[in-house]
mmCIF file of C-alpha atoms in Angstrom:
data_model
loop_
_atom_site.group_PDB
_atom_site.id
_atom_site.type_symbol
_atom_site.label_atom_id
_atom_site.label_comp_id
_atom_site.label_asym_id
_atom_site.label_seq_id
_atom_site.Cartn_x
_atom_site.Cartn_y
_atom_site.Cartn_z
ATOM 1 C CA MET A 293 -0.048 0.014 -0.043
ATOM 2 C CA MET A 294 1.309 3.270 -0.961
ATOM 3 C CA ARG A 295 2.021 5.232 2.275
ATOM 4 C CA PHE A 296 2.621 8.972 2.060
ATOM 5 C CA PHE A 297 1.167 12.480 3.264
ATOM 6 C CA LEU A 298 0.724 15.392 1.004
ATOM 7 C CA LEU A 299 2.054 18.510 2.192
ATOM 8 C CA LEU A 300 0.529 21.579 0.063
ATOM 9 C CA ALA A 301 1.504 25.177 0.252
ATOM 10 C CA PHE A 302 -1.022 27.571 -1.592
ATOM 11 C CA LEU A 303 -0.266 31.134 -2.540
ATOM 12 C CA LEU A 304 -3.045 33.330 -3.403
ATOM 13 C CA SER A 305 -1.518 36.497 -4.909
ATOM 14 C CA VAL A 306 0.527 38.690 -2.533
ATOM 15 C CA SER A 307 -2.326 39.502 -0.278
ATOM 16 C CA LEU A 308 -3.977 36.055 0.548
ATOM 17 C CA SER A 309 -1.463 33.133 1.534
ATOM 18 C CA TYR A 310 -1.434 30.021 3.360
ATOM 19 C CA ALA A 311 1.937 29.281 5.207
ATOM 20 C CA ASP A 312 1.462 25.391 5.053
ATOM 21 C CA THR A 313 -1.380 23.088 4.735
ATOM 22 C CA LEU A 314 -1.295 19.547 5.586
ATOM 23 C CA TYR A 315 -3.798 16.608 4.592
ATOM 24 C CA LEU A 316 -3.846 13.228 5.903
ATOM 25 C CA ASN A 317 -6.671 10.777 4.809
ATOM 26 C CA MET A 318 -7.009 7.077 3.985
ATOM 27 C CA GLY A 319 -6.850 7.519 0.307
ATOM 28 C CA ARG A 320 -3.182 9.276 0.750
ATOM 29 C CA GLY A 321 -2.234 7.085 3.876
ATOM 30 C CA PHE A 322 -1.818 8.073 7.447
ATOM 31 C CA SER A 323 1.997 7.631 7.613
ATOM 32 C CA PRO A 324 3.540 8.411 9.848
ATOM 33 C CA LEU A 325 0.577 8.602 12.285
ATOM 34 C CA VAL A 326 -0.632 4.860 11.527
ATOM 35 C CA ALA A 327 1.946 2.394 10.045
ATOM 36 C CA ASP A 328 -0.523 0.278 8.050
ATOM 37 C CA GLY A 329 -2.561 3.177 6.682
ATOM 38 C CA SER A 330 -5.701 2.074 8.135
ATOM 39 C CA GLY A 331 -6.550 5.082 10.114
ATOM 40 C CA ILE A 332 -7.203 3.199 13.158
ATOM 41 C CA LEU A 333 -5.633 4.563 16.371
ATOM 42 C CA CYS A 334 -5.725 2.423 19.415
ATOM 43 C CA ASN A 335 -4.244 2.261 23.022
ATOM 44 C CA THR A 336 -4.489 -0.920 24.765
ATOM 45 C CA SER A 337 -1.902 0.211 27.420
ATOM 46 C CA CYS A 338 -2.504 1.315 30.736
ATOM 47 C CA HIS A 339 -0.782 4.672 29.914
ATOM 48 C CA GLU A 340 -1.836 7.637 27.882
ATOM 49 C CA LYS A 341 -0.668 7.406 24.204
ATOM 50 C CA THR A 342 0.237 10.205 22.049
ATOM 51 C CA PHE A 343 0.320 10.495 18.127
ATOM 52 C CA PRO A 344 2.118 13.620 17.316
ATOM 53 C CA ILE A 345 0.968 15.244 13.929
ATOM 54 C CA PRO A 346 3.909 16.049 11.617
ATOM 55 C CA PHE A 347 3.037 19.705 11.190
ATOM 56 C CA ALA A 348 4.892 22.588 13.122
ATOM 57 C CA LEU A 349 2.429 25.404 14.192
ATOM 58 C CA SER A 350 3.495 28.949 13.787
ATOM 59 C CA GLY A 351 2.130 32.402 15.246
ATOM 60 C CA ARG A 352 -1.386 32.808 16.852
ATOM 61 C CA SER A 353 -3.572 31.523 14.045
ATOM 62 C CA PHE A 354 -3.987 27.925 12.807
ATOM 63 C CA SER A 355 -7.084 25.782 11.790
ATOM 64 C CA LEU A 356 -7.470 22.036 12.414
ATOM 65 C CA SER A 357 -10.146 19.720 10.960
ATOM 66 C CA MET A 358 -10.629 15.950 11.486
ATOM 67 C CA ARG A 359 -13.404 13.288 10.892
ATOM 68 C CA LEU A 360 -13.344 10.449 12.769
ATOM 69 C CA ALA A 361 -15.491 7.595 14.633
ATOM 70 C CA ASN A 362 -14.769 6.742 18.322
ATOM 71 C CA LYS A 363 -14.797 2.908 18.135
ATOM 72 C CA HIS A 364 -14.985 2.520 21.859
ATOM 73 C CA GLY A 365 -17.651 5.002 22.541
ATOM 74 C CA VAL A 366 -20.188 2.966 24.393
ATOM 75 C CA ALA A 367 -20.747 4.574 27.867
ATOM 76 C CA ASP A 368 -19.897 2.211 30.871
ATOM 77 C CA PHE A 369 -18.723 -0.732 28.639
ATOM 78 C CA SER A 370 -15.579 -2.487 29.820
ATOM 79 C CA TYR A 371 -12.533 -2.339 27.390
ATOM 80 C CA ALA A 372 -9.397 -4.316 27.759
ATOM 81 C CA ILE A 373 -5.829 -3.124 28.405
ATOM 82 C CA GLU A 374 -2.768 -4.659 29.224
ATOM 83 C CA CYS A 375 0.189 -3.108 31.388
ATOM 84 C CA GLU A 376 4.029 -3.647 30.797
ATOM 85 C CA GLU A 377 4.240 -6.284 33.373
ATOM 86 C CA GLY A 378 1.630 -8.305 31.400
ATOM 87 C CA SER A 379 -1.285 -7.590 33.918
ATOM 88 C CA LYS A 380 -4.631 -7.348 32.225
ATOM 89 C CA SER A 381 -7.231 -4.995 33.334
ATOM 90 C CA LYS A 382 -10.509 -3.286 31.962
ATOM 91 C CA VAL A 383 -11.471 0.349 31.752
ATOM 92 C CA VAL A 384 -14.656 2.166 30.904
ATOM 93 C CA ASN A 385 -15.337 5.546 29.270
ATOM 94 C CA PRO A 386 -11.912 6.001 27.620
ATOM 95 C CA ALA A 387 -11.199 9.425 26.447
ATOM 96 C CA TRP A 388 -9.532 10.646 23.523
ATOM 97 C CA GLY A 389 -8.620 14.359 22.328
ATOM 98 C CA LEU A 390 -5.974 16.927 21.206
ATOM 99 C CA ARG A 391 -3.040 18.275 22.897
ATOM 100 C CA LEU A 392 -1.496 21.694 21.784
ATOM 101 C CA CYS A 393 1.922 22.230 23.232
ATOM 102 C CA GLY A 394 4.020 25.458 23.323
ATOM 103 C CA ARG A 395 6.923 26.849 25.252
ATOM 104 C CA ASP A 396 4.642 28.622 27.430
ATOM 105 C CA GLY A 397 2.216 25.768 28.282
ATOM 106 C CA GLU A 398 -0.131 23.258 26.975
ATOM 107 C CA LEU A 399 -3.888 23.164 26.037
ATOM 108 C CA THR A 400 -5.854 19.789 26.250
ATOM 109 C CA VAL A 401 -9.162 19.422 24.400
ATOM 110 C CA SER A 402 -10.629 15.979 25.600
ATOM 111 C CA PHE A 403 -13.909 14.153 24.883
ATOM 112 C CA HIS A 404 -15.207 11.546 27.483
ATOM 113 C CA PRO A 405 -18.358 9.143 27.101
ATOM 114 C CA GLU A 406 -21.039 9.343 29.695
ATOM 115 C CA VAL A 407 -24.237 7.512 30.206
ATOM 116 C CA ALA A 408 -27.253 9.470 29.374
ATOM 117 C CA HIS A 409 -30.662 8.492 30.968
ATOM 118 C CA ASP A 410 -33.967 9.465 29.389
ATOM 119 C CA ILE A 411 -37.057 9.887 31.254
ATOM 120 C CA LEU A 412 -38.352 6.367 30.369
ATOM 121 C CA GLY A 413 -35.388 4.683 31.908
ATOM 122 C CA GLY A 414 -33.549 4.068 28.868
ATOM 123 C CA GLU A 415 -29.820 4.781 28.361
ATOM 124 C CA GLY A 416 -27.617 6.565 25.774
ATOM 125 C CA VAL A 417 -24.395 8.283 25.624
ATOM 126 C CA ASN A 418 -23.361 11.849 26.219
ATOM 127 C CA LEU A 419 -19.927 13.296 25.546
ATOM 128 C CA ARG A 420 -18.123 15.374 28.357
ATOM 129 C CA LEU A 421 -16.169 17.937 26.533
ATOM 130 C CA ASN A 422 -13.091 19.438 28.646
ATOM 131 C CA VAL A 423 -10.690 22.101 27.812
ATOM 132 C CA GLU A 424 -7.853 22.458 30.099
ATOM 133 C CA SER A 425 -4.706 24.382 30.454
ATOM 134 C CA GLY A 426 -2.194 23.313 33.182
ATOM 135 C CA ASP A 427 -4.301 22.736 36.290
ATOM 136 C CA SER A 428 -7.123 24.801 35.173
ATOM 137 C CA ILE A 429 -10.526 23.742 33.494
ATOM 138 C CA ILE A 430 -11.192 26.582 30.882
ATOM 139 C CA LEU A 431 -14.340 24.769 29.503
ATOM 140 C CA SER A 432 -16.482 21.848 30.635
ATOM 141 C CA SER A 433 -19.674 20.886 28.894
ATOM 142 C CA VAL A 434 -21.863 18.022 28.266
ATOM 143 C CA ILE A 435 -22.703 17.528 24.427
ATOM 144 C CA LYS A 436 -25.991 15.667 24.460
ATOM 145 C CA LYS A 437 -27.124 15.830 20.838
ATOM 146 C CA HIS A 438 -26.016 16.378 17.067
ATOM 147 C CA PHE A 439 -23.204 13.719 17.448
ATOM 148 C CA SER A 440 -22.789 10.067 16.711
ATOM 149 C CA ALA A 441 -21.697 7.772 19.565
ATOM 150 C CA LEU A 442 -19.841 5.381 17.437
ATOM 151 C CA GLY A 443 -20.397 6.678 13.999
ATOM 152 C CA SER A 444 -18.476 9.491 12.020
ATOM 153 C CA ASN A 445 -18.102 12.898 13.659
ATOM 154 C CA LEU A 446 -16.402 16.312 12.474
ATOM 155 C CA LEU A 447 -14.209 18.156 14.706
ATOM 156 C CA HIS A 448 -12.905 21.689 13.834
ATOM 157 C CA LEU A 449 -10.725 23.685 16.115
ATOM 158 C CA GLU A 450 -9.431 27.109 15.132
ATOM 159 C CA ILE A 451 -7.624 30.040 16.792
ATOM 160 C CA ARG A 452 -7.888 33.553 15.788
ATOM 161 C CA GLY A 453 -5.861 36.063 17.923
ATOM 162 C CA GLU A 454 -7.131 35.430 21.400
ATOM 163 C CA GLU A 455 -10.327 33.436 20.445
ATOM 164 C CA TRP A 456 -10.583 29.849 20.155
ATOM 165 C CA MET A 457 -13.368 28.154 18.326
ATOM 166 C CA LEU A 458 -14.375 24.554 18.425
ATOM 167 C CA ASP A 459 -17.068 22.828 16.595
ATOM 168 C CA PHE A 460 -18.126 19.111 16.822
ATOM 169 C CA GLY A 461 -20.827 16.871 15.718
ATOM 170 C CA ASN A 462 -22.289 14.957 12.907
ATOM 171 C CA ASP A 463 -23.436 16.146 9.438
ATOM 172 C CA SER A 464 -26.850 17.228 10.301
ATOM 173 C CA ARG A 465 -25.562 19.911 12.869
ATOM 174 C CA LEU A 466 -22.699 21.053 14.855
ATOM 175 C CA ASN A 467 -22.129 21.845 18.505
ATOM 176 C CA LYS A 468 -20.329 25.204 18.686
ATOM 177 C CA PHE A 469 -18.193 26.319 21.595
ATOM 178 C CA SER A 470 -15.695 29.303 21.882
ATOM 179 C CA PHE A 471 -13.280 30.073 24.794
ATOM 180 C CA SER A 472 -10.178 32.189 25.858
ATOM 181 C CA LEU A 473 -7.213 31.545 27.946
ATOM 182 C CA PRO A 474 -7.345 33.558 31.224
ATOM 183 C CA LEU A 475 -4.549 35.564 32.371
ATOM 184 C CA GLN A 476 -1.960 34.216 30.028
ATOM 185 C CA GLU A 477 -1.040 33.387 26.403
ATOM 186 C CA MET A 478 -0.146 29.987 25.088
ATOM 187 C CA THR A 479 1.370 30.059 21.668
ATOM 188 C CA PRO A 480 1.034 26.525 20.177
ATOM 189 C CA GLU A 481 3.928 25.183 18.371
ATOM 190 C CA SER A 482 2.850 21.492 17.886
ATOM 191 C CA VAL A 483 -0.276 19.321 18.058
ATOM 192 C CA GLN A 484 -0.800 15.387 19.033
ATOM 193 C CA LEU A 485 -3.814 13.421 19.128
ATOM 194 C CA ILE A 486 -4.059 11.654 22.660
ATOM 195 C CA LEU A 487 -5.669 8.486 23.753
ATOM 196 C CA GLN A 488 -6.257 7.608 27.338
ATOM 197 C CA PRO A 489 -6.055 3.813 27.989
ATOM 198 C CA GLY A 490 -8.665 1.791 26.197
ATOM 199 C CA ALA A 491 -9.601 4.415 23.575
ATOM 200 C CA MET A 492 -9.912 3.689 19.766
ATOM 201 C CA ILE A 493 -10.661 6.093 17.073
ATOM 202 C CA ASP A 494 -10.988 5.578 13.384
ATOM 203 C CA LEU A 495 -9.753 8.708 11.804
ATOM 204 C CA SER A 496 -10.657 8.855 8.237
ATOM 205 C CA TRP A 497 -9.519 12.501 7.375
ATOM 206 C CA LEU A 498 -7.372 15.227 8.824
ATOM 207 C CA SER A 499 -6.153 18.736 7.746
ATOM 208 C CA ILE A 500 -4.239 21.420 9.468
ATOM 209 C CA ALA A 501 -3.245 24.743 8.185
ATOM 210 C CA THR A 502 -1.557 28.012 9.454
ATOM 211 C CA PRO A 503 -3.083 30.938 7.583
ATOM 212 C CA GLU A 504 -0.821 34.010 7.472
ATOM 213 C CA GLU A 505 -2.450 37.551 7.832
ATOM 214 C CA ILE A 506 -5.111 38.102 5.192
ATOM 215 C CA CYS A 507 -5.598 41.570 3.510
ATOM 216 C CA SER A 508 -7.646 42.862 0.751
ATOM 217 C CA PRO A 509 -7.634 40.581 -2.265
ATOM 218 C CA GLU A 510 -6.092 41.384 -5.553
ATOM 219 C CA VAL A 511 -8.476 43.299 -8.154
ATOM 220 C CA MET A 512 -8.768 43.026 -11.794
ATOM 221 C CA GLU A 513 -10.899 45.257 -13.838
ATOM 222 C CA VAL A 514 -14.019 43.785 -15.209
ATOM 223 C CA MET A 515 -13.261 44.757 -18.682
ATOM 224 C CA THR A 516 -10.149 42.911 -18.439
ATOM 225 C CA ILE A 517 -12.013 39.687 -17.220
ATOM 226 C CA ALA A 518 -14.327 40.132 -20.254
ATOM 227 C CA ASP A 519 -11.492 40.310 -22.581
ATOM 228 C CA ILE A 520 -9.922 37.241 -21.300
ATOM 229 C CA LEU A 521 -13.090 35.234 -21.401
ATOM 230 C CA GLU A 522 -14.024 36.433 -25.051
ATOM 231 C CA ASN A 523 -10.663 35.139 -26.268
ATOM 232 C CA SER A 524 -10.021 31.953 -24.570
ATOM 233 C CA ALA A 525 -10.774 28.546 -25.937
ATOM 234 C CA ASP A 526 -10.444 26.864 -22.462
ATOM 235 C CA PRO A 527 -13.848 25.162 -21.727
ATOM 236 C CA ILE A 528 -13.152 26.078 -17.840
ATOM 237 C CA CYS A 529 -12.429 29.613 -18.402
ATOM 238 C CA GLY A 530 -15.676 31.260 -18.257
ATOM 239 C CA LEU A 531 -18.489 33.080 -16.262
ATOM 240 C CA TRP A 532 -19.980 30.600 -13.708
ATOM 241 C CA GLU A 533 -23.180 31.173 -11.625
ATOM 242 C CA LEU A 534 -24.466 29.222 -8.625
ATOM 243 C CA TYR A 535 -26.743 26.500 -9.742
ATOM 244 C CA ASP A 536 -27.668 24.777 -6.305
ATOM 245 C CA PHE A 537 -26.165 24.204 -3.069
ATOM 246 C CA THR A 538 -26.209 22.459 0.274
ATOM 247 C CA ILE A 539 -24.547 24.257 3.113
ATOM 248 C CA GLN A 540 -24.399 24.357 6.893
ATOM 249 C CA ASP A 541 -25.142 28.165 7.054
ATOM 250 C CA ASP A 542 -23.658 28.482 10.389
ATOM 251 C CA LEU A 543 -20.333 27.675 8.970
ATOM 252 C CA LEU A 544 -20.622 28.975 5.488
ATOM 253 C CA SER A 545 -22.170 32.139 4.056
ATOM 254 C CA ILE A 546 -22.887 32.053 0.228
ATOM 255 C CA PRO A 547 -25.073 34.286 -1.739
ATOM 256 C CA SER A 548 -27.740 32.573 -3.652
ATOM 257 C CA LYS A 549 -26.899 34.566 -6.829
ATOM 258 C CA LEU A 550 -23.276 34.318 -6.539
ATOM 259 C CA ARG A 551 -21.334 34.600 -10.020
ATOM 260 C CA ILE A 552 -17.563 33.823 -10.618
ATOM 261 C CA ALA A 553 -15.126 34.113 -13.343
ATOM 262 C CA LEU A 554 -12.457 31.351 -13.680
ATOM 263 C CA LEU A 555 -9.197 32.547 -15.661
ATOM 264 C CA PRO A 556 -6.364 30.334 -16.452
ATOM 265 C CA ASP A 557 -3.330 31.279 -14.240
ATOM 266 C CA GLY A 558 -0.582 29.730 -16.575
ATOM 267 C CA ASP A 559 0.316 26.884 -13.964
ATOM 268 C CA ASP A 560 -2.675 24.373 -15.143
ATOM 269 C CA GLY A 561 -4.834 25.964 -12.511
ATOM 270 C CA TYR A 562 -7.391 28.833 -12.441
ATOM 271 C CA SER A 563 -7.678 32.093 -10.752
ATOM 272 C CA LEU A 564 -11.267 32.794 -9.561
ATOM 273 C CA TYR A 565 -12.743 36.258 -9.316
ATOM 274 C CA TYR A 566 -15.837 37.554 -7.793
ATOM 275 C CA VAL A 567 -18.375 39.216 -10.391
ATOM 276 C CA GLY A 568 -21.648 39.466 -8.467
ATOM 277 C CA GLY A 569 -24.181 38.268 -5.987
ATOM 278 C CA TYR A 570 -23.304 39.859 -2.645
ATOM 279 C CA LYS A 571 -25.661 42.470 -1.288
ATOM 280 C CA ALA A 572 -24.528 46.144 -1.304
ATOM 281 C CA GLY A 573 -22.529 47.336 1.729
ATOM 282 C CA THR A 574 -20.224 44.022 1.705
ATOM 283 C CA PRO A 575 -16.733 44.435 1.120
ATOM 284 C CA TRP A 576 -16.762 42.218 -2.156
ATOM 285 C CA LYS A 577 -16.667 44.333 -5.397
ATOM 286 C CA PRO A 578 -16.599 43.066 -8.913
ATOM 287 C CA GLY A 579 -13.190 41.905 -10.073
ATOM 288 C CA MET A 580 -11.810 40.799 -6.595
ATOM 289 C CA LYS A 581 -9.918 37.637 -6.419
ATOM 290 C CA LYS A 582 -12.076 35.149 -4.803
ATOM 291 C CA GLY A 583 -9.667 32.024 -4.798
ATOM 292 C CA ARG A 584 -7.725 29.692 -6.839
ATOM 293 C CA LEU A 585 -8.009 26.119 -8.265
ATOM 294 C CA SER A 586 -4.926 24.094 -8.293
ATOM 295 C CA PRO A 587 -4.445 20.794 -10.076
ATOM 296 C CA SER A 588 -4.501 17.679 -7.767
ATOM 297 C CA SER A 589 -2.861 14.360 -8.515
ATOM 298 C CA PHE A 590 -6.569 12.948 -9.557
ATOM 299 C CA ARG A 591 -8.099 13.665 -12.764
ATOM 300 C CA ASP A 592 -10.760 16.540 -13.031
ATOM 301 C CA ILE A 593 -10.060 17.354 -9.299
ATOM 302 C CA TYR A 594 -8.631 20.757 -8.074
ATOM 303 C CA ASP A 595 -7.562 21.861 -4.595
ATOM 304 C CA VAL A 596 -9.248 25.104 -3.678
ATOM 305 C CA VAL A 597 -8.209 28.203 -1.876
ATOM 306 C CA TRP A 598 -11.255 30.197 -1.076
ATOM 307 C CA MET A 599 -12.108 33.580 0.328
ATOM 308 C CA ASP A 600 -15.349 33.583 2.321
ATOM 309 C CA ALA A 601 -17.988 36.380 2.750
ATOM 310 C CA SER A 602 -15.802 37.987 5.435
ATOM 311 C CA MET A 603 -12.542 37.825 3.373
ATOM 312 C CA ASN A 604 -10.989 35.062 5.391
ATOM 313 C CA GLY A 605 -8.887 32.511 3.644
ATOM 314 C CA MET A 606 -10.069 28.891 3.713
ATOM 315 C CA SER A 607 -8.196 25.779 1.797
ATOM 316 C CA GLU A 608 -8.308 22.879 4.276
ATOM 317 C CA GLY A 609 -10.661 20.185 2.704
ATOM 318 C CA ILE A 610 -11.978 22.401 -0.119
ATOM 319 C CA THR A 611 -11.964 20.512 -3.718
ATOM 320 C CA ALA A 612 -13.575 21.224 -7.042
ATOM 321 C CA THR A 613 -14.445 18.667 -9.518
ATOM 322 C CA THR A 614 -15.345 19.131 -13.280
ATOM 323 C CA ALA A 615 -16.297 15.729 -13.859
ATOM 324 C CA GLU A 616 -19.830 16.866 -14.670
ATOM 325 C CA TYR A 617 -19.068 19.644 -16.938
ATOM 326 C CA PRO A 618 -20.597 22.146 -17.538
ATOM 327 C CA ILE A 619 -21.234 21.842 -14.009
ATOM 328 C CA ILE A 620 -18.230 22.471 -11.556
ATOM 329 C CA ALA A 621 -18.930 21.202 -7.997
ATOM 330 C CA LEU A 622 -17.000 22.729 -4.791
ATOM 331 C CA GLN A 623 -17.051 20.487 -1.959
ATOM 332 C CA PHE A 624 -16.437 22.100 1.679
ATOM 333 C CA THR A 625 -15.729 19.019 3.502
ATOM 334 C CA PRO A 626 -15.044 20.547 7.034
ATOM 335 C CA GLN A 627 -18.385 22.785 6.496
ATOM 336 C CA SER A 628 -20.416 19.992 5.207
ATOM 337 C CA SER A 629 -21.314 21.909 2.352
ATOM 338 C CA LEU A 630 -21.432 21.531 -1.435
ATOM 339 C CA LEU A 631 -21.809 24.397 -4.155
ATOM 340 C CA ARG A 632 -22.628 23.601 -7.727
ATOM 341 C CA PHE A 633 -21.972 26.202 -10.524
ATOM 342 C CA ARG A 634 -23.206 26.033 -13.947
ATOM 343 C CA ARG A 635 -21.596 27.702 -16.968
ATOM 344 C CA VAL A 636 -23.348 31.247 -18.111
ATOM 345 C CA GLU A 637 -24.146 31.281 -21.705
ATOM 346 C CA GLU A 638 -22.310 33.676 -23.996
ATOM 347 C CA GLN A 639 -24.884 36.427 -24.218
ATOM 348 C CA VAL A 640 -25.653 36.508 -20.802
ATOM 349 C CA ARG A 641 -21.847 36.514 -19.783
ATOM 350 C CA ARG A 642 -21.401 39.654 -22.281
ATOM 351 C CA LYS A 643 -24.318 41.491 -20.659
ATOM 352 C CA THR A 644 -23.292 40.664 -16.932
ATOM 353 C CA LEU A 645 -19.593 41.913 -17.734
ATOM 354 C CA THR A 646 -20.751 45.153 -19.534
ATOM 355 C CA PRO A 647 -20.336 48.429 -17.339
#
């Protein structure tokens, strides 16, 4: 089995850049997290086990997303472990989570199964979320809904300045939390997955990125965009409008009449420019650079850098496919959202781009 991880560095003009982005998934192999590439991380010992993620954090901004299933998530069920001297034991409610380490401290985010009782006497599973810094508990909350005890869930952790944002749950809806560190700063330099004794998770996908400071995007004159479209024979180069979409509106904001122009960038990819759709009063003006499509190692699939409604850069887990041309589909995996664009007819294009 091919084992590798792909390290991508995206550059979107001089004003929007991502220092680094790392993607790990089963299709590309989990090495060096899991030797066999299966995505199963397990701790059968009687001590905490850590899985360092091979990615160096920098500065006070980063974004991490992961999709996983807790295979030992049944509350109060006994899971076998074995200590160094060979003695065997059993544990209940094994926890798993993340630990962010820096020279000035550590931050631990952990999830603990708990028994949930309903009014009819039945039993289910809740999750106890704990966020700890040193000996201090920053956040403790019980997650009671919008997650799967044994099935797949999405975890998204992001820091912007002093604010930490955490989203967790299944695709139907995410539980949202935010917190800050009291009386101190902790600048994360590395991150690791942690499994308490007896824990087992099936990690199907992970991405982590450190975005640099984002400024106003590059701007191209609308008439210049029109001239390029008029003289290009590239089937992808053109004006595209939002055809249909499925979005988590608490994670992604998209105008229903969004129109974008795709222009070849000379490196087998495409620069993406905003043409119209946002309401008056927003910072977006026609001709502003909205993102970039970069060729991946798979046919008809591109890796995407995207600027959202607030001009914040996004890249982790975003792909575009042209397999259903003249439809282009943009998949936002961490946001559980899908946008499909259709190519605008020539006469409509000319009318749209005429001042």
